[in-house]
mmCIF file of C-alpha atoms in Angstrom:
data_model
loop_
_atom_site.group_PDB
_atom_site.id
_atom_site.type_symbol
_atom_site.label_atom_id
_atom_site.label_comp_id
_atom_site.label_asym_id
_atom_site.label_seq_id
_atom_site.Cartn_x
_atom_site.Cartn_y
_atom_site.Cartn_z
ATOM 1 C CA MET A 12 -30.517 -24.146 -49.971
ATOM 2 C CA LEU A 13 -27.472 -23.092 -51.158
ATOM 3 C CA ASP A 14 -25.707 -26.887 -51.293
ATOM 4 C CA ILE A 15 -28.953 -27.411 -53.917
ATOM 5 C CA ILE A 16 -28.649 -24.959 -56.191
ATOM 6 C CA ILE A 17 -25.002 -25.206 -56.402
ATOM 7 C CA ALA A 18 -25.760 -29.096 -57.103
ATOM 8 C CA ILE A 19 -27.882 -27.984 -59.833
ATOM 9 C CA LEU A 20 -25.538 -25.843 -61.277
ATOM 10 C CA CYS A 21 -23.211 -28.878 -61.326
ATOM 11 C CA VAL A 22 -25.304 -30.892 -62.950
ATOM 12 C CA ALA A 23 -26.675 -28.013 -65.832
ATOM 13 C CA LEU A 24 -22.655 -27.445 -66.552
ATOM 14 C CA THR A 25 -22.071 -31.149 -66.837
ATOM 15 C CA CYS A 26 -24.656 -31.423 -69.290
ATOM 16 C CA LEU A 27 -24.117 -29.011 -71.380
ATOM 17 C CA VAL A 28 -20.406 -30.014 -71.182
ATOM 18 C CA TRP A 29 -21.606 -33.238 -72.575
ATOM 19 C CA VAL A 30 -23.746 -31.706 -75.170
ATOM 20 C CA MET A 31 -20.708 -29.831 -76.344
ATOM 21 C CA LEU A 32 -18.225 -32.531 -76.873
ATOM 22 C CA TYR A 33 -21.095 -34.488 -78.186
ATOM 23 C CA ASP A 34 -22.072 -31.745 -81.233
ATOM 24 C CA SER A 35 -18.395 -30.902 -81.476
ATOM 25 C CA ASN A 36 -18.007 -34.396 -83.582
ATOM 26 C CA ARG A 37 -20.870 -35.288 -85.475
ATOM 27 C CA PHE A 38 -22.765 -33.952 -87.907
ATOM 28 C CA VAL A 39 -26.485 -34.322 -89.150
ATOM 29 C CA VAL A 40 -27.588 -34.552 -93.068
ATOM 30 C CA VAL A 41 -29.655 -31.676 -94.275
ATOM 31 C CA GLN A 42 -31.469 -32.213 -97.190
ATOM 32 C CA HIS A 43 -33.122 -29.409 -99.973
ATOM 33 C CA GLN A 44 -34.390 -29.600 -103.127
ATOM 34 C CA ALA A 45 -34.257 -27.099 -105.939
ATOM 35 C CA VAL A 46 -36.826 -27.508 -109.036
ATOM 36 C CA ASP A 47 -36.479 -25.380 -111.918
ATOM 37 C CA GLU A 48 -37.592 -25.570 -115.929
ATOM 38 C CA ARG A 49 -34.015 -24.770 -116.993
ATOM 39 C CA ILE A 50 -32.626 -27.748 -115.251
ATOM 40 C CA ARG A 51 -32.233 -30.345 -118.256
ATOM 41 C CA LYS A 52 -31.729 -33.371 -115.892
ATOM 42 C CA LYS A 53 -32.234 -34.607 -112.249
ATOM 43 C CA ALA A 54 -29.122 -34.127 -110.179
ATOM 44 C CA ARG A 55 -27.994 -34.827 -106.719
ATOM 45 C CA ALA A 56 -25.192 -32.548 -104.899
ATOM 46 C CA VAL A 57 -23.503 -33.022 -101.497
ATOM 47 C CA VAL A 58 -22.575 -29.431 -100.467
ATOM 48 C CA LEU A 59 -19.135 -29.181 -98.403
ATOM 49 C CA SER A 60 -18.450 -26.263 -95.958
ATOM 50 C CA ASP A 61 -15.821 -25.459 -93.356
ATOM 51 C CA LEU A 62 -14.534 -28.986 -92.706
ATOM 52 C CA HIS A 63 -11.501 -26.733 -91.321
ATOM 53 C CA ASN A 64 -9.121 -29.976 -91.048
ATOM 54 C CA LYS A 65 -11.332 -31.851 -89.161
ATOM 55 C CA SER A 66 -11.837 -35.838 -89.171
ATOM 56 C CA TYR A 67 -14.678 -37.924 -88.526
ATOM 57 C CA GLY A 68 -13.367 -41.106 -87.778
ATOM 58 C CA ARG A 69 -9.831 -42.306 -88.957
ATOM 59 C CA ASN A 70 -9.095 -40.899 -92.423
ATOM 60 C CA ASN A 71 -12.806 -39.100 -92.506
ATOM 61 C CA GLU A 72 -13.807 -42.832 -93.011
ATOM 62 C CA LYS A 73 -17.284 -41.322 -91.518
ATOM 63 C CA LEU A 74 -17.940 -38.488 -93.665
ATOM 64 C CA LEU A 75 -16.790 -40.346 -96.321
ATOM 65 C CA ALA A 76 -19.417 -42.883 -95.668
ATOM 66 C CA ALA A 77 -22.017 -40.528 -95.463
ATOM 67 C CA ILE A 78 -21.303 -38.715 -98.727
ATOM 68 C CA ARG A 79 -21.080 -42.148 -100.185
ATOM 69 C CA GLN A 80 -24.672 -42.980 -99.272
ATOM 70 C CA GLN A 81 -25.711 -40.175 -100.967
ATOM 71 C CA ASP A 82 -24.892 -41.260 -104.119
ATOM 72 C CA PRO A 83 -24.041 -37.904 -104.986
ATOM 73 C CA ASP A 84 -23.683 -36.924 -108.847
ATOM 74 C CA PHE A 85 -21.034 -34.243 -108.366
ATOM 75 C CA VAL A 86 -19.810 -32.451 -104.956
ATOM 76 C CA LEU A 87 -20.018 -28.434 -104.282
ATOM 77 C CA ILE A 88 -17.599 -26.775 -101.860
ATOM 78 C CA ALA A 89 -18.561 -23.398 -100.276
ATOM 79 C CA GLY A 90 -14.601 -22.983 -98.799
ATOM 80 C CA ASP A 91 -12.810 -23.252 -96.264
ATOM 81 C CA ILE A 92 -11.879 -27.089 -96.188
ATOM 82 C CA LEU A 93 -8.452 -26.477 -94.163
ATOM 83 C CA THR A 94 -7.743 -24.067 -91.526
ATOM 84 C CA ALA A 95 -5.130 -21.320 -92.361
ATOM 85 C CA ARG A 96 -2.664 -21.253 -89.878
ATOM 86 C CA PRO A 97 1.270 -21.330 -90.043
ATOM 87 C CA GLY A 98 2.992 -23.883 -90.289
ATOM 88 C CA GLU A 99 -0.171 -26.276 -89.607
ATOM 89 C CA SER A 100 -0.670 -28.988 -92.072
ATOM 90 C CA PHE A 101 -3.146 -29.480 -94.054
ATOM 91 C CA ALA A 102 -2.520 -32.846 -95.052
ATOM 92 C CA PRO A 103 -6.146 -34.340 -93.402
ATOM 93 C CA ALA A 104 -7.822 -31.760 -96.028
ATOM 94 C CA VAL A 105 -5.833 -33.248 -99.112
ATOM 95 C CA GLN A 106 -6.458 -37.012 -97.935
ATOM 96 C CA PHE A 107 -10.099 -36.017 -98.151
ATOM 97 C CA LEU A 108 -10.150 -34.426 -101.291
ATOM 98 C CA GLN A 109 -8.237 -36.988 -102.896
ATOM 99 C CA GLU A 110 -10.641 -39.400 -101.858
ATOM 100 C CA LEU A 111 -13.710 -37.442 -102.912
ATOM 101 C CA ALA A 112 -12.217 -36.433 -106.481
ATOM 102 C CA GLY A 113 -11.728 -40.105 -107.020
ATOM 103 C CA MET A 114 -15.732 -40.659 -106.783
ATOM 104 C CA TYR A 115 -17.126 -37.719 -107.956
ATOM 105 C CA PRO A 116 -16.416 -34.468 -109.733
ATOM 106 C CA VAL A 117 -15.501 -31.712 -107.814
ATOM 107 C CA TYR A 118 -16.148 -28.189 -107.757
ATOM 108 C CA TYR A 119 -14.432 -25.936 -105.466
ATOM 109 C CA GLY A 120 -15.129 -22.215 -104.166
ATOM 110 C CA ASN A 121 -12.631 -20.679 -102.201
ATOM 111 C CA GLY A 122 -13.568 -19.037 -98.823
ATOM 112 C CA ASN A 123 -11.505 -16.843 -97.024
ATOM 113 C CA HIS A 124 -9.039 -19.515 -95.094
ATOM 114 C CA GLU A 125 -8.281 -20.412 -98.858
ATOM 115 C CA HIS A 126 -7.724 -16.659 -100.040
ATOM 116 C CA ARG A 127 -5.707 -16.065 -96.929
ATOM 117 C CA LEU A 128 -2.878 -18.617 -97.907
ATOM 118 C CA LYS A 129 -2.853 -16.747 -100.875
ATOM 119 C CA LEU A 130 -2.722 -13.590 -99.651
ATOM 120 C CA TYR A 131 -0.045 -13.310 -97.424
ATOM 121 C CA PRO A 132 2.918 -15.810 -98.151
ATOM 122 C CA LYS A 133 5.075 -13.756 -95.308
ATOM 123 C CA THR A 134 2.880 -15.185 -92.925
ATOM 124 C CA TYR A 135 1.980 -18.641 -94.049
ATOM 125 C CA GLY A 136 5.262 -19.099 -96.639
ATOM 126 C CA ASP A 137 4.316 -21.684 -99.361
ATOM 127 C CA MET A 138 1.346 -22.826 -98.080
ATOM 128 C CA GLY A 139 -0.950 -21.681 -100.833
ATOM 129 C CA GLU A 140 0.949 -22.395 -103.587
ATOM 130 C CA ALA A 141 1.520 -26.206 -102.211
ATOM 131 C CA TYR A 142 -2.088 -26.389 -101.258
ATOM 132 C CA ALA A 143 -2.692 -25.385 -105.360
ATOM 133 C CA LYS A 144 -0.389 -27.696 -106.598
ATOM 134 C CA GLU A 145 -2.189 -31.116 -104.405
ATOM 135 C CA LEU A 146 -6.015 -29.976 -106.091
ATOM 136 C CA SER A 147 -4.080 -29.606 -109.496
ATOM 137 C CA GLY A 148 -2.809 -33.073 -109.067
ATOM 138 C CA MET A 149 -6.263 -34.667 -107.518
ATOM 139 C CA GLY A 150 -8.051 -33.109 -110.713
ATOM 140 C CA ILE A 151 -9.150 -29.852 -108.806
ATOM 141 C CA GLN A 152 -9.431 -26.728 -110.331
ATOM 142 C CA PRO A 153 -10.729 -24.004 -107.304
ATOM 143 C CA LEU A 154 -13.621 -21.661 -109.299
ATOM 144 C CA VAL A 155 -11.773 -17.959 -108.263
ATOM 145 C CA ASN A 156 -14.728 -16.374 -110.029
ATOM 146 C CA SER A 157 -14.582 -17.622 -112.506
ATOM 147 C CA HIS A 158 -17.603 -20.618 -113.668
ATOM 148 C CA VAL A 159 -18.406 -24.367 -115.318
ATOM 149 C CA LEU A 160 -20.890 -25.178 -117.244
ATOM 150 C CA LEU A 161 -22.416 -28.786 -116.733
ATOM 151 C CA ALA A 162 -24.543 -28.579 -119.827
ATOM 152 C CA GLU A 163 -25.932 -32.131 -119.323
ATOM 153 C CA TYR A 164 -27.763 -30.998 -116.313
ATOM 154 C CA GLY A 165 -28.595 -27.353 -117.765
ATOM 155 C CA ILE A 166 -26.588 -26.060 -114.389
ATOM 156 C CA ALA A 167 -24.212 -23.115 -114.677
ATOM 157 C CA VAL A 168 -21.848 -23.524 -111.512
ATOM 158 C CA TYR A 169 -19.831 -19.707 -110.164
ATOM 159 C CA GLY A 170 -17.208 -19.759 -107.632
ATOM 160 C CA LEU A 171 -16.791 -16.392 -105.719
ATOM 161 C CA GLU A 172 -13.362 -15.260 -104.099
ATOM 162 C CA MET A 173 -14.656 -11.763 -102.810
ATOM 163 C CA ASP A 174 -11.566 -9.316 -101.754
ATOM 164 C CA LYS A 175 -10.463 -9.120 -98.155
ATOM 165 C CA PHE A 176 -12.320 -6.029 -97.623
ATOM 166 C CA TYR A 177 -15.752 -8.208 -97.223
ATOM 167 C CA TYR A 178 -14.751 -10.226 -93.889
ATOM 168 C CA LYS A 179 -14.991 -7.477 -91.713
ATOM 169 C CA ARG A 180 -15.317 -7.490 -88.249
ATOM 170 C CA PHE A 181 -17.918 -5.949 -85.774
ATOM 171 C CA ARG A 182 -20.088 -5.038 -89.254
ATOM 172 C CA ILE A 183 -20.674 -5.758 -92.984
ATOM 173 C CA PRO A 184 -18.887 -3.645 -94.959
ATOM 174 C CA SER A 185 -21.220 -1.685 -98.492
ATOM 175 C CA MET A 186 -20.182 -3.511 -101.495
ATOM 176 C CA ALA A 187 -21.174 -1.592 -104.827
ATOM 177 C CA PRO A 188 -24.203 -2.549 -106.711
ATOM 178 C CA ALA A 189 -22.014 -3.612 -109.837
ATOM 179 C CA TYR A 190 -18.856 -5.290 -107.658
ATOM 180 C CA LEU A 191 -19.992 -8.913 -108.420
ATOM 181 C CA GLU A 192 -21.028 -8.331 -112.094
ATOM 182 C CA GLY A 193 -17.516 -6.814 -112.691
ATOM 183 C CA ILE A 194 -15.705 -9.798 -111.049
ATOM 184 C CA LEU A 195 -17.887 -12.627 -112.256
ATOM 185 C CA GLY A 196 -19.788 -10.946 -115.383
ATOM 186 C CA GLU A 197 -23.149 -11.667 -115.995
ATOM 187 C CA PRO A 198 -24.873 -15.006 -114.721
ATOM 188 C CA MET A 199 -25.291 -17.991 -117.733
ATOM 189 C CA GLY A 200 -28.382 -17.210 -119.828
ATOM 190 C CA GLY A 201 -30.814 -20.824 -120.088
ATOM 191 C CA TYR A 202 -28.908 -21.922 -117.117
ATOM 192 C CA TYR A 203 -29.678 -22.427 -113.334
ATOM 193 C CA ASN A 204 -27.071 -20.584 -111.542
ATOM 194 C CA ILE A 205 -25.217 -21.652 -108.563
ATOM 195 C CA LEU A 206 -23.336 -19.501 -106.595
ATOM 196 C CA LEU A 207 -20.202 -20.815 -104.253
ATOM 197 C CA ALA A 208 -20.061 -17.678 -102.290
ATOM 198 C CA HIS A 209 -18.724 -18.806 -98.463
ATOM 199 C CA ASN A 210 -19.856 -15.848 -96.630
ATOM 200 C CA PRO A 211 -23.539 -15.043 -96.431
ATOM 201 C CA ASP A 212 -23.047 -11.726 -95.163
ATOM 202 C CA PHE A 213 -24.247 -10.259 -98.903
ATOM 203 C CA PHE A 214 -27.295 -12.622 -99.911
ATOM 204 C CA PRO A 215 -29.515 -9.565 -101.370
ATOM 205 C CA ARG A 216 -26.229 -8.624 -103.386
ATOM 206 C CA TYR A 217 -26.058 -12.463 -104.665
ATOM 207 C CA ALA A 218 -29.535 -12.245 -105.534
ATOM 208 C CA ALA A 219 -29.453 -8.803 -107.483
ATOM 209 C CA TRP A 220 -26.938 -10.366 -109.639
ATOM 210 C CA GLY A 221 -29.331 -13.249 -110.486
ATOM 211 C CA ALA A 222 -28.001 -15.987 -108.231
ATOM 212 C CA ASP A 223 -30.499 -18.913 -108.547
ATOM 213 C CA LEU A 224 -29.057 -20.617 -105.825
ATOM 214 C CA VAL A 225 -26.547 -19.499 -103.450
ATOM 215 C CA LEU A 226 -24.268 -21.870 -101.161
ATOM 216 C CA SER A 227 -22.726 -20.885 -98.480
ATOM 217 C CA GLY A 228 -20.938 -21.493 -95.265
ATOM 218 C CA HIS A 229 -18.535 -19.487 -92.606
ATOM 219 C CA VAL A 230 -20.903 -18.713 -89.899
ATOM 220 C CA HIS A 231 -20.382 -21.605 -88.168
ATOM 221 C CA GLY A 232 -24.156 -22.120 -87.344
ATOM 222 C CA GLY A 233 -22.989 -19.243 -84.590
ATOM 223 C CA VAL A 234 -21.047 -21.742 -82.850
ATOM 224 C CA ALA A 235 -23.628 -22.331 -80.240
ATOM 225 C CA ARG A 236 -27.384 -21.927 -80.701
ATOM 226 C CA VAL A 237 -30.056 -20.881 -78.287
ATOM 227 C CA PRO A 238 -32.219 -24.375 -77.911
ATOM 228 C CA PHE A 239 -36.044 -23.461 -78.639
ATOM 229 C CA TRP A 240 -34.974 -20.014 -80.209
ATOM 230 C CA GLY A 241 -32.974 -22.026 -82.687
ATOM 231 C CA LYS A 242 -30.801 -18.270 -83.322
ATOM 232 C CA GLY A 243 -26.948 -19.029 -83.691
ATOM 233 C CA ILE A 244 -25.241 -16.744 -80.903
ATOM 234 C CA ILE A 245 -21.993 -15.397 -82.473
ATOM 235 C CA SER A 246 -20.715 -14.991 -86.079
ATOM 236 C CA PRO A 247 -16.569 -15.189 -86.848
ATOM 237 C CA GLY A 248 -16.551 -11.250 -87.418
ATOM 238 C CA TYR A 249 -18.129 -11.040 -83.727
ATOM 239 C CA ARG A 250 -21.291 -9.652 -84.548
ATOM 240 C CA LEU A 251 -24.435 -11.775 -81.709
ATOM 241 C CA PHE A 252 -26.870 -13.148 -83.450
ATOM 242 C CA PRO A 253 -26.291 -12.686 -87.190
ATOM 243 C CA ARG A 254 -28.883 -12.583 -89.581
ATOM 244 C CA TYR A 255 -27.658 -15.355 -91.354
ATOM 245 C CA ASP A 256 -26.904 -18.561 -89.218
ATOM 246 C CA GLY A 257 -27.448 -21.240 -90.955
ATOM 247 C CA GLY A 258 -30.427 -22.791 -93.169
ATOM 248 C CA ILE A 259 -32.547 -21.980 -96.151
ATOM 249 C CA PHE A 260 -33.143 -18.097 -96.694
ATOM 250 C CA ARG A 261 -34.740 -16.596 -99.470
ATOM 251 C CA GLU A 262 -34.540 -13.001 -101.612
ATOM 252 C CA GLY A 263 -36.672 -12.808 -104.257
ATOM 253 C CA LYS A 264 -36.358 -15.835 -106.659
ATOM 254 C CA SER A 265 -33.275 -16.902 -104.993
ATOM 255 C CA VAL A 266 -32.463 -19.275 -102.822
ATOM 256 C CA MET A 267 -29.566 -19.495 -99.797
ATOM 257 C CA VAL A 268 -28.300 -22.862 -98.864
ATOM 258 C CA LEU A 269 -26.442 -21.692 -95.614
ATOM 259 C CA SER A 270 -24.700 -24.526 -94.116
ATOM 260 C CA ARG A 271 -23.273 -24.597 -90.581
ATOM 261 C CA GLY A 272 -20.177 -26.402 -91.288
ATOM 262 C CA LEU A 273 -18.522 -29.464 -90.661
ATOM 263 C CA GLY A 274 -15.294 -28.300 -88.274
ATOM 264 C CA MET A 275 -14.164 -25.875 -86.148
ATOM 265 C CA HIS A 276 -11.395 -23.515 -85.648
ATOM 266 C CA THR A 277 -10.932 -19.980 -83.979
ATOM 267 C CA ILE A 278 -13.683 -21.205 -81.468
ATOM 268 C CA PRO A 279 -13.264 -24.654 -81.109
ATOM 269 C CA VAL A 280 -16.826 -25.874 -79.974
ATOM 270 C CA ARG A 281 -20.180 -26.495 -80.914
ATOM 271 C CA LEU A 282 -23.051 -26.584 -78.548
ATOM 272 C CA PHE A 283 -26.608 -27.541 -80.041
ATOM 273 C CA ASN A 284 -24.923 -27.255 -82.806
ATOM 274 C CA PRO A 285 -23.896 -30.239 -84.589
ATOM 275 C CA GLY A 286 -21.847 -30.230 -87.817
ATOM 276 C CA GLU A 287 -24.242 -30.356 -91.031
ATOM 277 C CA LEU A 288 -23.674 -32.521 -94.618
ATOM 278 C CA TRP A 289 -25.886 -30.845 -97.050
ATOM 279 C CA VAL A 290 -27.568 -32.744 -99.923
ATOM 280 C CA VAL A 291 -29.696 -30.436 -102.843
ATOM 281 C CA ASP A 292 -31.613 -32.668 -105.458
ATOM 282 C CA PHE A 293 -32.116 -30.750 -109.000
ATOM 283 C CA ASP A 294 -34.734 -31.121 -110.537
ATOM 284 C CA ARG A 295 -37.477 -30.429 -113.374
ATOM 285 C CA PRO A 296 -41.215 -29.032 -112.338
#
């Protein structure tokens, strides 16, 4: 009887390892449609988050092929395309972005890893400055508490870079009601307002500010997901079963598309949780 139990456990462990390796090296395409009377013209966007220097195939050829297949009008980035690690090369991220920028307009909202490079030069040296120079050279200017108007489509894209205080571990800190308006200003009247906000924990505040669509990442889908139940297990802040783990969430009239991301870093695995490439279609009623 003991031999049978051991054999079953070995088979189960082997299956889990296989799924982990499989899910850690694949991504799926997920779609969302945004319909609003302020949208002036149909558009399609590809949404990228949490690539963390990962490559799908040589020079990310598989990811780039999937993006080309979607034929987007522009690309929206919700942060953490690289990993902030002292001395680590961000060449994979730069090469990937160069390819993207050569094909589509790219609107880049920073994540905590891009922000960290700028905050701690004693730790990261000139990595932040060097990365910013690379982006500028390919025509990408990150939206740091600023916005761009896509007048042709009736869309305003805002990029939020929150203070590091809001990336606490073990708990979600309180955010003052006026904080977002203080750094972003008021949302643009007459436009459909998109907020690139890497951290999803403050979705109720984003909705109260006036975001019509929030694009987030950061949580990596909870690293591993519970089969059938579908909940993510742990957040980067070491909180179990986070409320916002991946998928579509609603708060009043606001919608959040929360990507499970494309890469990994501190916990370098995925289980029942492949990466996600989001496609958002914008249209009028």
